């Protein structure tokens, strides 16, 4: 008989030999996914509450993704970035229709979209703000892993890495308007924020704060950049998180959920701030028909399958259940979140242990930091999966 344990063990042996080390991974290899479930090479089934890292919004292996890839790959994959193509044009049209932004530039990753946003702001600064080039960002924020985005991110542990990093990023404390105002100067060309800090552990910026940031940007004639890489495409219950804040960004970046697992990201800007000139920005995979066809299919499916309604409904249920869990387990200090992006804050630094114990019981959750467990399931998830997740989490909390 075919020994799946042996097969997985040999895959792991080869992985240790030839996959470059960047992070500790559990001793398993995933081979299949469907909806909110993943299967490893031995056939074990896992309940997935990270969804490809807040990516597979429609669940794993949604048929619309494979049918779109099949159809578009037979027609045209990449005519080169120097030509227009049909899906690129149609997806950009729809994105500008459903958002407050006017122009779209497609890339492949969130970091790349954010780099584009920074370049756009600096270009605007050079053209219209006497060469202003500083970008203000927030401590505990995350904007990606290119050198410039590690410099822009507010993670303390990034600070000593890979020096020298690009300069011109000023960090301010989260949700603190006074601290922000103190840093805005003639050198500032943009303020860049996540409306909800995702990697930072799911912290919501207050609506009052965002309103004041908006006023500040307008008064100084600088663009407000929202990094909606994690919050965009339905994660918070509206297509974009900014819709719930009463504040419009001038520049916005999207990735993660936009491609449902296929590499796709976007930089969007209001007309006034779309100031690139020929040669300023580009890339081999900027708006391929294959990638943008997938994005278009994701957006259409979100609309057709009423995904946002599900996010709100199941999100409310998830919050209610997590609050109930908090009553039962004093180690849970707080429940934070919106839509289907939630976290529990812990009294002790046990998030890693909790996530590992959940994994042993075949539930995948994320320890965003030692005191935070984060949930970012597929947006198609039902109450049944929430209950199944909580049953396992309860057992784990009891055992710890
Ligand atoms: C994941 C993430 C990024 C980086 O996206 P990549 O596709 O990994 O480059 C940037 N900003 C936020 C808010 C993110 O959550």
CSV table of C-alpha atoms and ligand atoms in Angstrom, one decimal:
chain,number,residue,atom,x,y,z
A,1,UNK,CA,0.0,0.0,0.0
A,2,UNK,CA,1.1,3.6,-0.7
A,3,UNK,CA,2.5,5.0,2.6
A,4,UNK,CA,1.5,8.6,2.8
A,5,UNK,CA,3.4,9.1,6.1
A,6,UNK,CA,6.6,8.0,4.3
A,7,UNK,CA,5.8,10.2,1.3
A,8,UNK,CA,5.3,13.3,3.6
A,9,UNK,CA,8.5,12.5,5.5
A,10,UNK,CA,10.5,12.3,2.3
A,11,UNK,CA,9.0,15.6,1.1
A,12,UNK,CA,10.0,17.2,4.4
A,13,UNK,CA,13.5,15.8,4.2
A,14,UNK,CA,13.9,17.3,0.7
A,15,UNK,CA,12.4,20.6,1.9
A,16,UNK,CA,15.0,21.0,4.6
A,17,UNK,CA,17.7,20.3,2.1
A,18,UNK,CA,16.6,22.6,-0.7
A,19,UNK,CA,14.1,25.3,0.5
A,20,UNK,CA,16.0,28.3,1.8
A,21,UNK,CA,15.4,28.9,5.4
A,22,UNK,CA,13.3,32.0,6.2
A,23,UNK,CA,10.9,30.9,8.9
A,24,UNK,CA,10.1,27.9,11.0
A,25,UNK,CA,7.4,25.8,9.4
A,26,UNK,CA,5.4,22.9,10.8
A,27,UNK,CA,6.3,19.3,9.8
A,28,UNK,CA,3.7,18.9,7.1
A,29,UNK,CA,3.1,19.6,3.5
A,30,UNK,CA,-0.3,20.8,2.2
A,31,UNK,CA,-1.5,19.2,-1.0
A,32,UNK,CA,-5.1,20.2,-1.3
A,33,UNK,CA,-7.6,22.8,-0.3
A,34,UNK,CA,-11.3,23.4,-0.5
A,35,UNK,CA,-13.4,26.1,1.1
A,36,UNK,CA,-12.2,26.5,4.7
A,37,UNK,CA,-10.2,23.3,4.7
A,38,UNK,CA,-6.7,22.1,3.8
A,39,UNK,CA,-5.3,18.6,3.5
A,40,UNK,CA,-1.7,17.5,4.1
A,41,UNK,CA,0.1,14.9,2.2
A,42,UNK,CA,-1.0,12.2,4.7
A,43,UNK,CA,-4.6,13.0,4.1
A,44,UNK,CA,-5.2,14.8,7.4
A,45,UNK,CA,-7.8,17.6,7.2
A,46,UNK,CA,-7.3,21.1,8.8
A,47,UNK,CA,-9.8,23.8,9.5
A,48,UNK,CA,-8.2,27.0,8.1
A,49,UNK,CA,-8.6,30.3,9.9
A,50,UNK,CA,-5.8,32.1,8.1
A,51,UNK,CA,-7.0,31.5,4.5
A,52,UNK,CA,-3.7,31.8,2.7
A,53,UNK,CA,-2.9,34.8,5.0
A,54,UNK,CA,-6.1,36.8,4.5
A,55,UNK,CA,-5.8,36.0,0.9
A,56,UNK,CA,-8.2,33.2,-0.2
A,57,UNK,CA,-11.3,35.3,0.5
A,58,UNK,CA,-13.6,33.0,-1.6
A,59,UNK,CA,-12.1,29.9,0.1
A,60,UNK,CA,-9.6,27.5,-1.3
A,61,UNK,CA,-10.0,26.2,-4.8
A,62,UNK,CA,-13.1,28.3,-5.6
A,63,UNK,CA,-14.2,27.0,-9.1
A,64,UNK,CA,-14.4,30.5,-10.5
A,65,UNK,CA,-10.6,30.9,-10.1
A,66,UNK,CA,-9.7,27.7,-11.9
A,67,UNK,CA,-12.2,28.3,-14.7
A,68,UNK,CA,-11.0,31.9,-15.2
A,69,UNK,CA,-7.4,30.8,-15.3
A,70,UNK,CA,-8.2,28.1,-17.8
A,71,UNK,CA,-10.2,30.4,-20.0
A,72,UNK,CA,-7.8,33.3,-20.0
A,73,UNK,CA,-4.7,31.2,-20.2
A,74,UNK,CA,-6.0,29.7,-23.5
A,75,UNK,CA,-6.7,33.2,-24.8
A,76,UNK,CA,-3.8,35.4,-23.7
A,77,UNK,CA,-1.4,35.3,-20.7
A,78,UNK,CA,1.0,38.2,-21.2
A,79,UNK,CA,1.3,40.4,-24.3
A,80,UNK,CA,4.0,42.4,-22.3
A,81,UNK,CA,3.4,45.4,-20.1
A,82,UNK,CA,3.9,47.8,-23.0
A,83,UNK,CA,0.5,47.0,-24.4
A,84,UNK,CA,-3.1,47.4,-23.1
A,85,UNK,CA,-5.2,44.2,-22.7
A,86,UNK,CA,-8.9,43.6,-22.2
A,87,UNK,CA,-9.1,42.2,-18.6
A,88,UNK,CA,-6.7,45.0,-17.4
A,89,UNK,CA,-8.9,47.7,-18.8
A,90,UNK,CA,-12.2,46.2,-17.6
A,91,UNK,CA,-10.9,45.4,-14.1
A,92,UNK,CA,-9.5,48.9,-13.8
A,93,UNK,CA,-12.8,50.4,-14.9
A,94,UNK,CA,-14.7,48.4,-12.3
A,95,UNK,CA,-12.3,49.2,-9.5
A,96,UNK,CA,-12.6,53.0,-10.2
A,97,UNK,CA,-16.4,52.5,-10.3
A,98,UNK,CA,-16.6,50.8,-6.9
A,99,UNK,CA,-14.0,53.0,-5.2
A,100,UNK,CA,-13.4,56.7,-4.7
A,101,UNK,CA,-10.2,56.5,-6.8
A,102,UNK,CA,-9.8,57.3,-10.5
A,103,UNK,CA,-6.7,55.5,-11.8
A,104,UNK,CA,-5.2,52.1,-11.3
A,105,UNK,CA,-1.8,50.5,-11.7
A,106,UNK,CA,-1.5,46.8,-11.4
A,107,UNK,CA,1.4,44.9,-9.8
A,108,UNK,CA,1.9,41.5,-8.2
A,109,UNK,CA,2.4,42.0,-4.4
A,110,UNK,CA,1.3,44.3,-1.6
A,111,UNK,CA,4.9,45.5,-1.0
A,112,UNK,CA,5.2,46.5,-4.7
A,113,UNK,CA,1.9,48.3,-4.6
A,114,UNK,CA,3.1,50.2,-1.5
A,115,UNK,CA,6.4,51.1,-3.1
A,116,UNK,CA,4.4,52.5,-6.0
A,117,UNK,CA,2.3,54.6,-3.6
A,118,UNK,CA,5.5,56.0,-2.0
A,119,UNK,CA,7.0,56.8,-5.4
A,120,UNK,CA,3.8,58.5,-6.4
A,121,UNK,CA,3.8,60.6,-3.3
A,122,UNK,CA,7.4,61.6,-3.7
A,123,UNK,CA,6.8,62.4,-7.4
A,124,UNK,CA,4.0,64.6,-6.3
A,125,UNK,CA,6.2,66.2,-3.6
A,126,UNK,CA,8.9,67.0,-6.2
A,127,UNK,CA,6.4,68.4,-8.6
A,128,UNK,CA,4.0,70.3,-6.3
A,129,UNK,CA,5.5,70.5,-2.8
A,130,UNK,CA,9.0,72.0,-3.3
A,131,UNK,CA,10.6,68.6,-3.2
A,132,UNK,CA,8.9,67.4,0.0
A,133,UNK,CA,9.8,63.7,0.3
A,134,UNK,CA,9.1,62.4,3.9
A,135,UNK,CA,6.3,59.9,4.4
A,136,UNK,CA,4.8,59.6,7.9
A,137,UNK,CA,3.8,56.1,8.9
A,138,UNK,CA,2.7,54.4,12.2
A,139,UNK,CA,4.6,52.3,14.7
A,140,UNK,CA,3.4,48.7,14.7
A,141,UNK,CA,2.3,49.0,11.1
A,142,UNK,CA,3.3,46.6,8.3
A,143,UNK,CA,3.7,47.6,4.7
A,144,UNK,CA,5.8,44.8,3.2
A,145,UNK,CA,9.2,43.3,3.0
A,146,UNK,CA,11.1,45.1,0.3
A,147,UNK,CA,13.9,47.3,1.7
A,148,UNK,CA,11.8,50.5,1.5
A,149,UNK,CA,8.7,48.9,2.9
A,150,UNK,CA,10.7,47.5,5.8
A,151,UNK,CA,11.8,51.0,6.4
A,152,UNK,CA,8.2,52.3,6.1
A,153,UNK,CA,6.8,49.6,8.4
A,154,UNK,CA,6.7,50.4,12.1
A,155,UNK,CA,8.1,47.1,13.4
A,156,UNK,CA,10.8,47.5,16.0
A,157,UNK,CA,12.5,44.3,15.0
A,158,UNK,CA,12.9,45.5,11.4
A,159,UNK,CA,15.0,48.5,12.6
A,160,UNK,CA,18.4,47.0,12.8
A,161,UNK,CA,18.0,44.8,9.7
A,162,UNK,CA,19.7,45.3,6.3
A,163,UNK,CA,21.2,48.7,6.8
A,164,UNK,CA,21.4,51.1,5.2
A,165,UNK,CA,17.7,51.3,4.3
A,166,UNK,CA,16.0,53.9,2.2
A,167,UNK,CA,15.5,57.1,4.2
A,168,UNK,CA,12.6,59.5,4.6
A,169,UNK,CA,10.1,57.5,6.7
A,170,UNK,CA,9.0,59.1,9.9
A,171,UNK,CA,7.1,56.9,12.4
A,172,UNK,CA,4.5,58.1,14.9
A,173,UNK,CA,2.5,56.3,17.6
A,174,UNK,CA,-0.7,54.6,16.6
A,175,UNK,CA,-4.0,56.6,16.8
A,176,UNK,CA,-2.3,59.6,18.3
A,177,UNK,CA,-3.2,62.8,16.4
A,178,UNK,CA,-1.0,65.1,18.5
A,179,UNK,CA,2.1,63.0,17.8
A,180,UNK,CA,1.2,63.0,14.1
A,181,UNK,CA,0.6,66.8,13.9
A,182,UNK,CA,4.0,67.4,15.5
A,183,UNK,CA,5.7,65.5,12.7
A,184,UNK,CA,4.0,67.1,9.7
A,185,UNK,CA,6.3,69.7,8.1
A,186,UNK,CA,7.2,71.3,4.8
A,187,UNK,CA,9.2,68.1,4.1
A,188,UNK,CA,6.1,65.8,4.4
A,189,UNK,CA,4.8,64.5,1.1
A,190,UNK,CA,2.3,61.9,2.4
A,191,UNK,CA,0.8,60.2,5.4
A,192,UNK,CA,0.5,56.4,5.0
A,193,UNK,CA,-1.8,54.2,7.2
A,194,UNK,CA,-3.5,50.9,7.5
A,195,UNK,CA,-7.1,51.7,8.5
A,196,UNK,CA,-6.9,48.6,10.7
A,197,UNK,CA,-3.4,47.4,11.7
A,198,UNK,CA,-3.4,43.8,10.4
A,199,UNK,CA,0.0,42.2,11.1
A,200,UNK,CA,0.3,44.5,14.1
A,201,UNK,CA,-2.4,42.4,15.8
A,202,UNK,CA,-5.8,43.8,14.5
A,203,UNK,CA,-6.0,47.4,16.0
A,204,UNK,CA,-8.6,49.7,14.6
A,205,UNK,CA,-7.7,53.4,14.2
A,206,UNK,CA,-10.5,55.4,15.7
A,207,UNK,CA,-12.9,57.2,13.3
A,208,UNK,CA,-12.2,60.6,15.0
A,209,UNK,CA,-8.4,60.1,14.4
A,210,UNK,CA,-8.9,59.2,10.8
A,211,UNK,CA,-11.1,62.2,10.3
A,212,UNK,CA,-8.4,64.5,11.8
A,213,UNK,CA,-5.8,62.8,9.6
A,214,UNK,CA,-7.9,63.5,6.6
A,215,UNK,CA,-8.3,67.1,7.5
A,216,UNK,CA,-4.6,67.4,8.2
A,217,UNK,CA,-3.7,66.0,4.7
A,218,UNK,CA,-6.2,68.3,3.0
A,219,UNK,CA,-4.9,71.4,4.9
A,220,UNK,CA,-1.3,70.5,3.9
A,221,UNK,CA,-2.3,69.5,0.4
A,222,UNK,CA,-0.6,66.2,0.8
A,223,UNK,CA,-2.0,62.8,-0.2
A,224,UNK,CA,-3.5,60.4,2.4
A,225,UNK,CA,-2.4,56.9,1.5
A,226,UNK,CA,-4.4,53.9,2.8
A,227,UNK,CA,-2.7,50.6,2.8
A,228,UNK,CA,-5.8,48.3,2.3
A,229,UNK,CA,-3.7,45.3,1.3
A,230,UNK,CA,-5.2,43.3,4.2
A,231,UNK,CA,-8.5,45.2,4.8
A,232,UNK,CA,-9.5,45.6,1.2
A,233,UNK,CA,-11.7,43.3,-0.9
A,234,UNK,CA,-14.4,42.6,1.7
A,235,UNK,CA,-12.3,41.6,4.7
A,236,UNK,CA,-14.0,44.2,7.0
A,237,UNK,CA,-17.5,43.8,5.7
A,238,UNK,CA,-17.4,46.6,3.1
A,239,UNK,CA,-15.4,46.3,-0.1
A,240,UNK,CA,-12.9,48.7,1.3
A,241,UNK,CA,-12.4,49.5,5.0
A,242,UNK,CA,-12.3,53.3,4.3
A,243,UNK,CA,-16.0,53.1,3.4
A,244,UNK,CA,-16.8,52.6,7.1
A,245,UNK,CA,-14.6,55.5,8.3
A,246,UNK,CA,-16.2,58.4,6.6
A,247,UNK,CA,-12.8,59.2,5.2
A,248,UNK,CA,-11.6,58.9,1.6
A,249,UNK,CA,-7.9,58.2,0.8
A,250,UNK,CA,-6.2,59.9,-2.1
A,251,UNK,CA,-4.1,56.9,-2.8
A,252,UNK,CA,-4.9,53.3,-1.9
A,253,UNK,CA,-3.2,50.0,-2.2
A,254,UNK,CA,-4.8,46.5,-2.6
A,255,UNK,CA,-3.4,43.0,-2.6
A,256,UNK,CA,-4.1,39.8,-0.7
A,257,UNK,CA,-7.8,39.2,-1.3
A,258,UNK,CA,-7.9,40.8,-4.7
A,259,UNK,CA,-6.5,37.7,-6.4
A,260,UNK,CA,-7.8,35.1,-4.0
A,261,UNK,CA,-4.3,33.5,-3.9
A,262,UNK,CA,-3.2,34.4,-7.4
A,263,UNK,CA,-0.4,37.1,-7.3
A,264,UNK,CA,-2.1,40.4,-8.0
A,265,UNK,CA,-2.1,43.8,-6.3
A,266,UNK,CA,-3.1,47.3,-7.3
A,267,UNK,CA,-2.1,50.9,-6.7
A,268,UNK,CA,-5.1,53.3,-7.0
A,269,UNK,CA,-5.0,57.1,-7.0
A,270,UNK,CA,-7.3,60.1,-7.4
A,271,UNK,CA,-6.6,61.9,-10.7
A,272,UNK,CA,-4.9,64.8,-9.0
A,273,UNK,CA,-2.2,62.5,-7.5
A,274,UNK,CA,-1.7,60.2,-10.6
A,275,UNK,CA,1.4,62.1,-11.6
A,276,UNK,CA,3.8,59.4,-13.0
A,277,UNK,CA,5.6,60.3,-16.2
A,278,UNK,CA,6.9,57.8,-18.7
A,279,UNK,CA,9.6,55.6,-17.2
A,280,UNK,CA,8.7,56.4,-13.5
A,281,UNK,CA,7.0,53.1,-12.9
A,282,UNK,CA,6.6,49.7,-14.5
A,283,UNK,CA,7.4,46.0,-14.3
A,284,UNK,CA,7.1,42.8,-16.4
A,285,UNK,CA,3.9,41.6,-14.7
A,286,UNK,CA,2.1,44.9,-14.3
A,287,UNK,CA,-1.4,44.1,-15.4
A,288,UNK,CA,-1.2,40.8,-17.2
A,289,UNK,CA,-4.5,39.6,-18.7
A,290,UNK,CA,-4.2,36.4,-16.6
A,291,UNK,CA,-3.9,38.2,-13.3
A,292,UNK,CA,-6.4,40.9,-13.9
A,293,UNK,CA,-8.9,38.4,-15.3
A,294,UNK,CA,-8.7,36.6,-11.9
A,295,UNK,CA,-9.1,39.9,-10.0
A,296,UNK,CA,-12.2,40.7,-12.1
A,297,UNK,CA,-13.6,37.2,-11.4
A,298,UNK,CA,-13.1,37.7,-7.6
A,299,UNK,CA,-14.8,41.1,-7.7
A,300,UNK,CA,-17.7,39.7,-9.7
A,301,UNK,CA,-18.0,36.7,-7.3
A,302,UNK,CA,-18.0,38.9,-4.3
A,303,UNK,CA,-21.0,40.8,-5.8
A,304,UNK,CA,-22.8,37.7,-7.2
A,305,UNK,CA,-22.5,35.5,-4.1
A,306,UNK,CA,-23.3,38.4,-1.7
A,307,UNK,CA,-20.0,37.8,0.1
A,308,UNK,CA,-20.1,41.1,2.0
A,309,UNK,CA,-23.4,40.2,3.6
A,310,UNK,CA,-21.9,37.0,4.8
A,311,UNK,CA,-18.8,38.8,6.2
A,312,UNK,CA,-21.1,41.1,8.3
A,313,UNK,CA,-23.4,38.2,9.4
A,314,UNK,CA,-20.7,35.7,10.3
A,315,UNK,CA,-18.4,38.5,11.6
A,316,UNK,CA,-21.0,39.5,14.2
A,317,UNK,CA,-21.5,35.9,15.2
A,318,UNK,CA,-17.7,35.4,15.5
A,319,UNK,CA,-17.4,38.5,17.7
A,320,UNK,CA,-20.3,37.4,19.9
A,321,UNK,CA,-18.8,34.0,20.4
A,322,UNK,CA,-15.3,35.3,21.1
A,323,UNK,CA,-16.7,37.7,23.7
A,324,UNK,CA,-18.5,34.7,25.3
A,325,UNK,CA,-15.1,32.9,25.3
A,326,UNK,CA,-13.6,35.9,27.0
A,327,UNK,CA,-16.1,35.5,29.8
A,328,UNK,CA,-15.1,31.9,30.3
A,329,UNK,CA,-11.3,32.3,30.1
A,330,UNK,CA,-9.8,35.2,32.0
A,331,UNK,CA,-6.6,34.9,30.1
A,332,UNK,CA,-8.4,36.6,27.2
A,333,UNK,CA,-8.0,40.3,27.9
A,334,UNK,CA,-9.9,41.7,24.9
A,335,UNK,CA,-11.6,40.9,21.6
A,336,UNK,CA,-10.7,43.3,18.7
A,337,UNK,CA,-11.8,43.3,15.1
A,338,UNK,CA,-14.2,44.1,12.3
A,339,UNK,CA,-15.8,42.0,9.6
A,340,UNK,CA,-13.9,38.8,9.4
A,341,UNK,CA,-10.6,40.2,10.7
A,342,UNK,CA,-10.5,39.4,14.5
A,343,UNK,CA,-8.1,39.0,17.3
A,344,UNK,CA,-8.0,38.0,20.9
A,345,UNK,CA,-5.6,39.9,23.1
A,346,UNK,CA,-4.1,37.7,25.9
A,347,UNK,CA,-2.9,38.5,29.4
A,348,UNK,CA,0.1,36.3,29.0
A,349,UNK,CA,2.6,35.7,26.2
A,350,UNK,CA,1.2,32.3,25.2
A,351,UNK,CA,-0.1,33.0,21.7
A,352,UNK,CA,2.6,30.8,20.1
A,353,UNK,CA,1.8,27.9,22.3
A,354,UNK,CA,-1.9,28.3,21.6
A,355,UNK,CA,-1.4,28.4,17.9
A,356,UNK,CA,0.8,25.3,18.0
A,357,UNK,CA,-1.7,23.4,20.2
A,358,UNK,CA,-4.5,24.4,17.7
A,359,UNK,CA,-2.3,23.1,14.9
A,360,UNK,CA,-1.9,19.7,16.6
A,361,UNK,CA,-5.7,19.6,16.8
A,362,UNK,CA,-5.9,20.5,13.1
A,363,UNK,CA,-7.0,24.1,13.4
A,364,UNK,CA,-4.9,26.8,11.8
A,365,UNK,CA,-4.9,30.2,13.6
A,366,UNK,CA,-2.2,32.9,13.6
A,367,UNK,CA,-0.2,34.2,16.6
A,368,UNK,CA,0.3,37.8,15.3
A,369,UNK,CA,2.5,38.5,18.3
A,370,UNK,CA,3.1,36.7,21.7
A,371,UNK,CA,-0.1,38.2,23.1
A,372,UNK,CA,-2.4,38.0,20.1
A,373,UNK,CA,-4.2,35.3,18.3
A,374,UNK,CA,-5.6,36.5,14.9
A,375,UNK,CA,-8.5,35.0,12.8
A,376,UNK,CA,-8.7,35.8,9.1
A,377,UNK,CA,-10.8,33.0,7.6
A,378,UNK,CA,-12.3,32.8,4.1
A,379,UNK,CA,-15.1,35.3,3.7
A,380,UNK,CA,-17.4,32.5,2.6
A,381,UNK,CA,-17.1,30.9,6.1
A,382,UNK,CA,-20.3,29.8,7.9
A,383,UNK,CA,-21.4,29.7,11.6
A,384,UNK,CA,-20.7,26.0,11.5
A,385,UNK,CA,-17.0,26.6,10.9
A,386,UNK,CA,-16.9,29.3,13.6
A,387,UNK,CA,-18.4,26.8,16.0
A,388,UNK,CA,-15.9,24.1,15.0
A,389,UNK,CA,-13.0,26.5,15.5
A,390,UNK,CA,-14.3,27.5,18.9
A,391,UNK,CA,-14.7,23.9,20.1
A,392,UNK,CA,-11.0,23.3,19.3
A,393,UNK,CA,-9.8,26.7,20.7
A,394,UNK,CA,-11.7,26.0,24.0
A,395,UNK,CA,-10.0,22.6,24.4
A,396,UNK,CA,-6.7,24.3,23.8
A,397,UNK,CA,-7.3,27.1,26.3
A,398,UNK,CA,-8.4,24.6,28.9
A,399,UNK,CA,-5.2,22.6,28.4
A,400,UNK,CA,-2.9,25.6,28.6
B,1,LIG,C1,0.5,41.6,3.7
B,1,LIG,C2,0.6,43.0,3.7
B,1,LIG,C3,1.5,43.8,2.9
B,1,LIG,C4,2.5,43.1,2.1
B,1,LIG,O1,1.9,42.4,1.0
B,1,LIG,P1,2.8,41.3,0.2
B,1,LIG,O2,1.9,40.9,-0.9
B,1,LIG,O3,3.2,40.3,1.1
B,1,LIG,O4,4.0,42.1,-0.4
B,1,LIG,C5,1.5,45.1,3.0
B,1,LIG,N1,0.6,45.8,3.8
B,1,LIG,C6,-0.3,45.1,4.5
B,1,LIG,C7,-1.3,45.9,5.4
B,1,LIG,C8,-0.3,43.7,4.6
B,1,LIG,O5,-1.2,43.1,5.3
